[in-house]
Tab-separated table of C-alpha atoms and ligand atoms in Angstrom:
chain	number	residue	atom	x	y	z
A	1	MET	CA	-26.120	-10.568	-7.456
A	2	SER	CA	-26.519	-10.007	-3.740
A	3	THR	CA	-22.836	-10.701	-3.185
A	4	LEU	CA	-21.812	-7.887	-5.536
A	5	THR	CA	-21.887	-5.234	-2.853
A	6	ILE	CA	-19.532	-3.183	-0.739
A	7	SER	CA	-21.216	-2.781	2.622
A	8	ARG	CA	-18.200	-1.431	4.466
A	9	GLN	CA	-16.493	1.949	4.261
A	10	LEU	CA	-13.850	1.442	1.571
A	11	GLN	CA	-11.037	3.981	1.627
A	12	LEU	CA	-8.861	5.182	-1.241
A	13	MET	CA	-5.201	5.767	-0.488
A	14	GLY	CA	-3.513	7.955	-3.113
A	15	VAL	CA	0.170	7.278	-3.787
A	16	ILE	CA	2.425	10.317	-3.741
A	17	ASN	CA	5.873	9.188	-4.691
A	18	THR	CA	8.692	11.551	-3.921
A	19	THR	CA	11.418	9.332	-5.341
A	20	PRO	CA	13.161	10.574	-8.495
A	21	ASP	CA	13.180	7.017	-9.919
A	22	SER	CA	9.470	6.385	-9.310
A	23	PHE	CA	8.454	3.453	-11.515
A	24	SER	CA	5.217	4.910	-12.789
A	25	ASP	CA	5.689	8.629	-13.221
A	26	GLY	CA	9.358	8.768	-14.171
A	27	GLY	CA	10.294	11.290	-11.538
A	28	LYS	CA	7.826	13.916	-12.767
A	29	PHE	CA	6.853	14.727	-9.226
A	30	ASP	CA	10.312	14.990	-7.812
A	31	THR	CA	9.941	18.496	-6.500
A	32	LEU	CA	8.017	19.557	-3.444
A	33	ALA	CA	5.785	21.894	-5.438
A	34	LYS	CA	4.789	19.196	-7.896
A	35	ALA	CA	4.137	16.655	-5.155
A	36	LEU	CA	1.988	19.190	-3.335
A	37	THR	CA	-0.037	19.855	-6.483
A	38	GLN	CA	-0.462	16.109	-6.932
A	39	ALA	CA	-1.678	15.882	-3.319
A	40	GLN	CA	-4.193	18.679	-3.878
A	41	GLN	CA	-5.510	16.961	-7.010
A	42	MET	CA	-5.881	13.643	-5.190
A	43	ILE	CA	-7.742	15.306	-2.331
A	44	ALA	CA	-10.090	16.969	-4.851
A	45	ALA	CA	-10.543	13.615	-6.615
A	46	GLY	CA	-11.747	11.972	-3.413
A	47	ALA	CA	-8.705	10.452	-1.717
A	48	ASP	CA	-9.300	9.373	1.902
A	49	ILE	CA	-5.603	8.940	2.735
A	50	LEU	CA	-2.366	10.096	1.077
A	51	ASP	CA	0.610	7.710	1.170
A	52	ILE	CA	4.004	9.409	1.140
A	53	GLY	CA	7.201	7.464	0.662
A	54	GLY	CA	10.801	8.577	0.161
A	55	GLU	CA	12.290	5.199	-0.703
A	56	SER	CA	11.144	3.143	-3.688
A	57	THR	CA	10.392	-0.516	-2.910
A	58	ARG	CA	9.534	-1.585	-6.430
A	59	PRO	CA	11.444	-4.609	-7.797
A	60	GLY	CA	15.148	-3.904	-8.317
A	61	SER	CA	15.204	-0.691	-6.298
A	62	GLN	CA	17.969	0.046	-3.818
A	63	ALA	CA	17.867	1.407	-0.288
A	64	VAL	CA	18.018	5.147	0.343
A	65	ASP	CA	19.809	6.672	3.312
A	66	GLU	CA	17.956	8.232	6.204
A	67	GLN	CA	18.855	11.850	5.459
A	68	GLU	CA	17.634	11.536	1.866
A	69	GLU	CA	14.393	9.859	2.946
A	70	LEU	CA	13.742	12.563	5.546
A	71	ALA	CA	14.452	15.315	3.000
A	72	ARG	CA	12.012	13.803	0.493
A	73	THR	CA	9.124	13.231	2.894
A	74	ILE	CA	9.066	15.554	5.909
A	75	PRO	CA	8.779	18.925	4.096
A	76	LEU	CA	5.999	17.462	1.925
A	77	ILE	CA	4.049	16.146	4.929
A	78	ALA	CA	4.377	19.544	6.608
A	79	ALA	CA	3.248	21.315	3.418
A	80	ILE	CA	0.181	19.063	3.013
A	81	ARG	CA	-0.676	19.656	6.669
A	82	GLU	CA	-0.716	23.398	5.922
A	83	ILE	CA	-3.529	22.950	3.402
A	84	SER	CA	-5.493	19.866	4.521
A	85	SER	CA	-6.365	17.625	7.456
A	86	ILE	CA	-6.502	14.508	5.223
A	87	PRO	CA	-4.971	11.435	6.910
A	88	ILE	CA	-1.369	10.907	5.750
A	89	SER	CA	0.495	7.609	5.849
A	90	ILE	CA	4.274	7.490	5.841
A	91	ASP	CA	5.642	4.626	3.732
A	92	THR	CA	8.896	3.874	5.539
A	93	ASN	CA	10.796	1.220	7.435
A	94	LYS	CA	13.094	3.564	9.370
A	95	PRO	CA	12.218	4.469	12.969
A	96	ALA	CA	13.661	7.993	12.636
A	97	VAL	CA	11.503	8.682	9.578
A	98	MET	CA	8.412	7.336	11.372
A	99	CYS	CA	8.998	9.684	14.298
A	100	ALA	CA	9.730	12.762	12.188
A	101	ALA	CA	6.742	12.059	9.924
A	102	VAL	CA	4.266	11.681	12.783
A	103	ASP	CA	5.762	14.808	14.340
A	104	ALA	CA	5.132	16.672	11.050
A	105	GLY	CA	1.510	15.488	10.945
A	106	ALA	CA	1.437	11.943	9.520
A	107	ASN	CA	-1.279	9.695	10.985
A	108	ILE	CA	-0.460	6.174	9.765
A	109	ILE	CA	2.763	4.138	9.425
A	110	ASN	CA	3.006	1.959	6.306
A	111	SER	CA	5.821	-0.559	6.612
A	112	THR	CA	6.691	-2.788	3.657
A	113	TRP	CA	9.016	-4.679	6.031
A	114	ALA	CA	6.102	-5.117	8.464
A	115	LEU	CA	8.144	-3.406	11.221
A	116	ARG	CA	10.781	-6.171	11.309
A	117	LEU	CA	13.791	-3.822	11.083
A	118	GLY	CA	15.648	-2.584	14.175
A	119	ASP	CA	13.380	-1.287	16.932
A	120	SER	CA	10.710	-0.098	14.473
A	121	LEU	CA	7.939	-2.161	16.119
A	122	GLN	CA	8.568	-0.575	19.536
A	123	VAL	CA	8.886	2.905	18.010
A	124	ALA	CA	5.614	2.509	16.101
A	125	ALA	CA	3.861	1.204	19.217
A	126	GLU	CA	4.979	4.281	21.155
A	127	LEU	CA	3.732	6.596	18.399
A	128	ALA	CA	0.302	4.963	18.930
A	129	VAL	CA	-0.891	5.453	15.326
A	130	PRO	CA	-2.404	2.876	12.941
A	131	VAL	CA	0.243	0.655	11.326
A	132	CYS	CA	0.192	-1.311	8.074
A	133	PHE	CA	2.126	-4.606	8.112
A	134	MET	CA	2.950	-5.796	4.588
A	135	HIS	CA	4.214	-9.201	3.480
A	136	MET	CA	7.372	-9.336	1.373
A	137	GLN	CA	9.527	-12.331	0.409
A	138	GLY	CA	13.187	-11.324	0.085
A	139	THR	CA	14.308	-7.731	-0.396
A	140	PRO	CA	13.195	-5.202	-3.049
A	141	GLU	CA	16.518	-5.544	-4.868
A	142	THR	CA	16.217	-9.302	-5.445
A	143	MET	CA	12.641	-10.334	-4.547
A	144	GLN	CA	11.470	-10.977	-8.125
A	145	GLN	CA	14.414	-13.245	-9.018
A	146	GLU	CA	12.761	-16.518	-8.053
A	147	PRO	CA	9.813	-16.165	-5.697
A	148	SER	CA	8.836	-19.557	-4.313
A	149	TYR	CA	6.191	-20.855	-1.891
A	150	ARG	CA	4.753	-24.244	-1.017
A	151	ASP	CA	1.375	-22.540	-0.418
A	152	VAL	CA	1.470	-18.782	-0.984
A	153	VAL	CA	-1.888	-18.035	0.658
A	154	ALA	CA	-1.133	-20.092	3.789
A	155	GLU	CA	2.395	-18.685	4.111
A	156	VAL	CA	1.361	-15.058	3.704
A	157	ARG	CA	-1.558	-15.582	6.097
A	158	GLU	CA	0.741	-17.177	8.718
A	159	PHE	CA	3.257	-14.363	8.340
A	160	LEU	CA	0.598	-11.666	8.787
A	161	GLN	CA	-0.945	-13.501	11.760
A	162	GLY	CA	2.538	-13.531	13.309
A	163	ARG	CA	2.893	-9.776	12.804
A	164	ILE	CA	-0.567	-9.171	14.315
A	165	ASP	CA	0.526	-11.198	17.367
A	166	ALA	CA	3.815	-9.276	17.606
A	167	ALA	CA	1.987	-5.945	17.256
A	168	LEU	CA	-0.466	-6.810	20.026
A	169	ALA	CA	2.390	-7.979	22.256
A	170	ALA	CA	4.178	-4.653	21.630
A	171	GLY	CA	1.088	-2.788	22.759
A	172	ILE	CA	-0.440	-1.775	19.418
A	173	ALA	CA	-4.231	-1.693	19.664
A	174	LEU	CA	-6.133	-4.208	17.511
A	175	HIS	CA	-8.104	-1.401	15.843
A	176	ASN	CA	-4.796	0.210	14.770
A	177	ILE	CA	-3.551	-2.859	12.886
A	178	ILE	CA	-3.742	-3.022	9.074
A	179	ILE	CA	-2.432	-5.980	7.042
A	180	ASP	CA	-1.413	-6.192	3.378
A	181	PRO	CA	-0.470	-9.323	1.378
A	182	GLY	CA	2.099	-7.255	-0.557
A	183	PHE	CA	1.218	-7.668	-4.232
A	184	GLY	CA	4.380	-7.827	-6.344
A	185	PHE	CA	6.727	-8.198	-3.379
A	186	GLY	CA	8.459	-11.524	-4.073
A	187	LYS	CA	5.523	-13.012	-6.017
A	188	THR	CA	4.955	-14.369	-9.510
A	189	LEU	CA	1.799	-13.464	-11.437
A	190	GLU	CA	0.246	-16.747	-10.300
A	191	HIS	CA	1.085	-16.004	-6.638
A	192	ASN	CA	-0.478	-12.539	-6.951
A	193	LEU	CA	-3.654	-13.928	-8.545
A	194	LEU	CA	-3.993	-16.615	-5.880
A	195	LEU	CA	-3.686	-13.931	-3.187
A	196	LEU	CA	-6.292	-11.755	-4.921
A	197	LYS	CA	-8.689	-14.716	-5.117
A	198	SER	CA	-8.073	-15.427	-1.439
A	199	LEU	CA	-8.556	-11.933	0.026
A	200	PRO	CA	-11.580	-13.193	2.048
A	201	GLU	CA	-9.108	-15.472	3.896
A	202	PHE	CA	-7.136	-12.418	4.990
A	203	ARG	CA	-10.263	-10.595	6.122
A	204	LYS	CA	-10.826	-13.447	8.553
A	205	LEU	CA	-7.770	-12.273	10.524
A	206	GLY	CA	-10.090	-9.570	11.892
A	207	VAL	CA	-8.129	-6.417	11.077
A	208	GLN	CA	-8.241	-3.829	8.260
A	209	LEU	CA	-7.038	-5.104	4.885
A	210	LEU	CA	-4.968	-2.919	2.531
A	211	VAL	CA	-4.340	-3.840	-1.105
A	212	GLY	CA	-1.978	-2.221	-3.613
A	213	MET	CA	-1.976	-3.458	-7.208
A	214	SER	CA	-2.133	-0.148	-9.092
A	215	ARG	CA	0.083	-0.086	-12.209
A	216	LYS	CA	2.141	-3.040	-10.955
A	217	GLY	CA	3.958	-5.688	-12.954
A	218	MET	CA	1.120	-8.190	-12.352
A	219	ILE	CA	-1.183	-5.948	-14.430
A	220	GLY	CA	1.561	-5.503	-17.041
A	221	ALA	CA	2.189	-9.266	-17.188
A	222	ILE	CA	-1.451	-9.839	-18.134
A	223	LEU	CA	-1.780	-6.917	-20.549
A	224	HIS	CA	1.779	-6.864	-21.920
A	225	LYS	CA	1.794	-3.104	-21.381
A	226	PRO	CA	4.179	-0.692	-19.618
A	227	ALA	CA	3.288	1.076	-16.347
A	228	ASP	CA	1.831	4.153	-18.072
A	229	GLN	CA	-0.729	2.009	-19.927
A	230	ARG	CA	-2.077	0.025	-16.989
A	231	LEU	CA	-4.931	2.302	-15.882
A	232	TYR	CA	-7.857	0.193	-17.125
A	233	GLY	CA	-6.292	-3.028	-15.900
A	234	SER	CA	-5.656	-1.389	-12.525
A	235	LEU	CA	-9.307	-0.270	-12.325
A	236	ALA	CA	-10.483	-3.837	-12.963
A	237	ALA	CA	-8.130	-5.084	-10.248
A	238	ALA	CA	-9.433	-2.407	-7.846
A	239	VAL	CA	-13.044	-3.438	-8.460
A	240	ILE	CA	-12.152	-7.093	-7.801
A	241	ALA	CA	-10.273	-6.177	-4.604
A	242	ALA	CA	-13.267	-4.152	-3.424
A	243	LEU	CA	-15.650	-7.053	-4.055
A	244	GLN	CA	-13.212	-9.444	-2.373
A	245	GLY	CA	-13.205	-7.474	0.871
A	246	ALA	CA	-10.351	-4.939	0.818
A	247	ASP	CA	-10.808	-2.011	3.225
A	248	ILE	CA	-8.157	0.311	1.796
A	249	LEU	CA	-7.019	0.486	-1.841
A	250	ARG	CA	-3.597	2.019	-2.539
A	251	VAL	CA	-3.849	3.586	-6.009
A	252	HIS	CA	-2.217	6.120	-8.313
A	253	ASP	CA	-5.419	7.123	-10.147
A	254	VAL	CA	-7.751	8.297	-7.388
A	255	GLY	CA	-10.562	9.940	-9.404
A	256	GLU	CA	-10.759	7.094	-11.899
A	257	THR	CA	-10.818	4.457	-9.146
A	258	ALA	CA	-13.478	6.411	-7.218
A	259	ASP	CA	-15.716	6.311	-10.329
A	260	ALA	CA	-15.212	2.567	-10.789
A	261	LEU	CA	-16.065	1.903	-7.133
A	262	ALA	CA	-19.134	4.165	-7.271
A	263	ILE	CA	-20.653	1.725	-9.767
A	264	VAL	CA	-20.070	-1.220	-7.428
A	265	ARG	CA	-21.478	0.748	-4.506
A	266	ALA	CA	-24.603	1.782	-6.448
A	267	LEU	CA	-25.432	-1.863	-7.057
A	268	GLY	CA	-25.336	-2.472	-3.329
A	269	GLN	CA	-27.949	0.203	-2.755
A	270	VAL	CA	-30.734	-1.574	-4.668
A	271	THR	CA	-32.459	-4.705	-3.442
B	1	LIG	C1	1.883	-1.968	-1.337
B	1	LIG	C2	2.938	-1.067	-1.663
B	1	LIG	C3	3.393	-0.206	-0.623
B	1	LIG	N1	3.524	-1.015	-2.880
B	1	LIG	C4	1.824	-1.120	0.849
B	1	LIG	N2	2.822	-0.242	0.608
B	1	LIG	C5	4.544	-0.167	-3.093
B	1	LIG	N3	1.272	-1.168	2.089
B	1	LIG	C6	4.979	0.697	-2.079
B	1	LIG	C7	5.591	-4.182	-9.567
B	1	LIG	O1	5.377	-5.407	-9.515
B	1	LIG	O2	1.398	-2.819	-2.223
B	1	LIG	N4	1.364	-1.971	-0.103
B	1	LIG	N5	4.410	0.666	-0.872
B	1	LIG	C8	5.189	-0.133	-4.460
B	1	LIG	N6	5.952	-1.322	-4.679
B	1	LIG	C9	5.913	-2.014	-5.894
B	1	LIG	C10	6.006	-3.412	-5.886
B	1	LIG	C11	5.752	-1.351	-7.081
B	1	LIG	C12	5.901	-4.114	-7.071
B	1	LIG	C13	5.678	-2.030	-8.272
B	1	LIG	C14	5.729	-3.422	-8.285
B	1	LIG	O3	5.632	-3.548	-10.633
């Protein structure tokens, strides 16, 4: 039982999706007012970070142009900053969006391309904010067609180690580096489960570890349920990720996940 504890400070990152085709809420929050209300509810429910993205990266999704991405994210970041000092991460791969977001009050850059596009690594280094480097095989449009690895854990670990090295070389401080194995990004269910089992391997890289499994296809593939019926499965996955050493959990259901984690934490407080 002594291993069933969370001794570190685990943070909950609430997902605010501004994209009209959002896979899990069907575009319900496609207006600024609705997104702001969602942000307020997540803050009240105990979110530690809000993640704002203007371009969907779920399987099959297509790229969005810079103007559209800016229009979806920057006014929302500014509006949240009016009402709260909660840390905000900007989920983007475009240098211009990174700059505008940090200018509007964002505190973290979340890059699903792990800052491999254009001069995004240099731009992020100059902004001097924490950066999340995520692993993806392929591109969002085609990544789920036939994901293939000789050793998924070793390959993802080597990729993330390479991005840590590149980040340090670009001048990003070690304490500002976050890594993420990228659940559902060019991975079969078996790949995702192997990565989840191996999270302690990723912790060994010595930086913060972010995990996002909430409502994803890997939960649906086990339950045979659509995205709007994956809450309980997502909570189980969050508890496992917490016990396996994740530092930040990216979730849609902040209050529910906070309750699930409170139970794990309570167990760690008795001896
Ligand atoms: C993630 C993540 C992200 N996920 C980080 N950023 C998404 N750092 C967006 C599916 O299989 O895990 N980490 N930004 C959302 N992307 C997906 C991918 C959504 C796969 C759904 C699936 O259903």
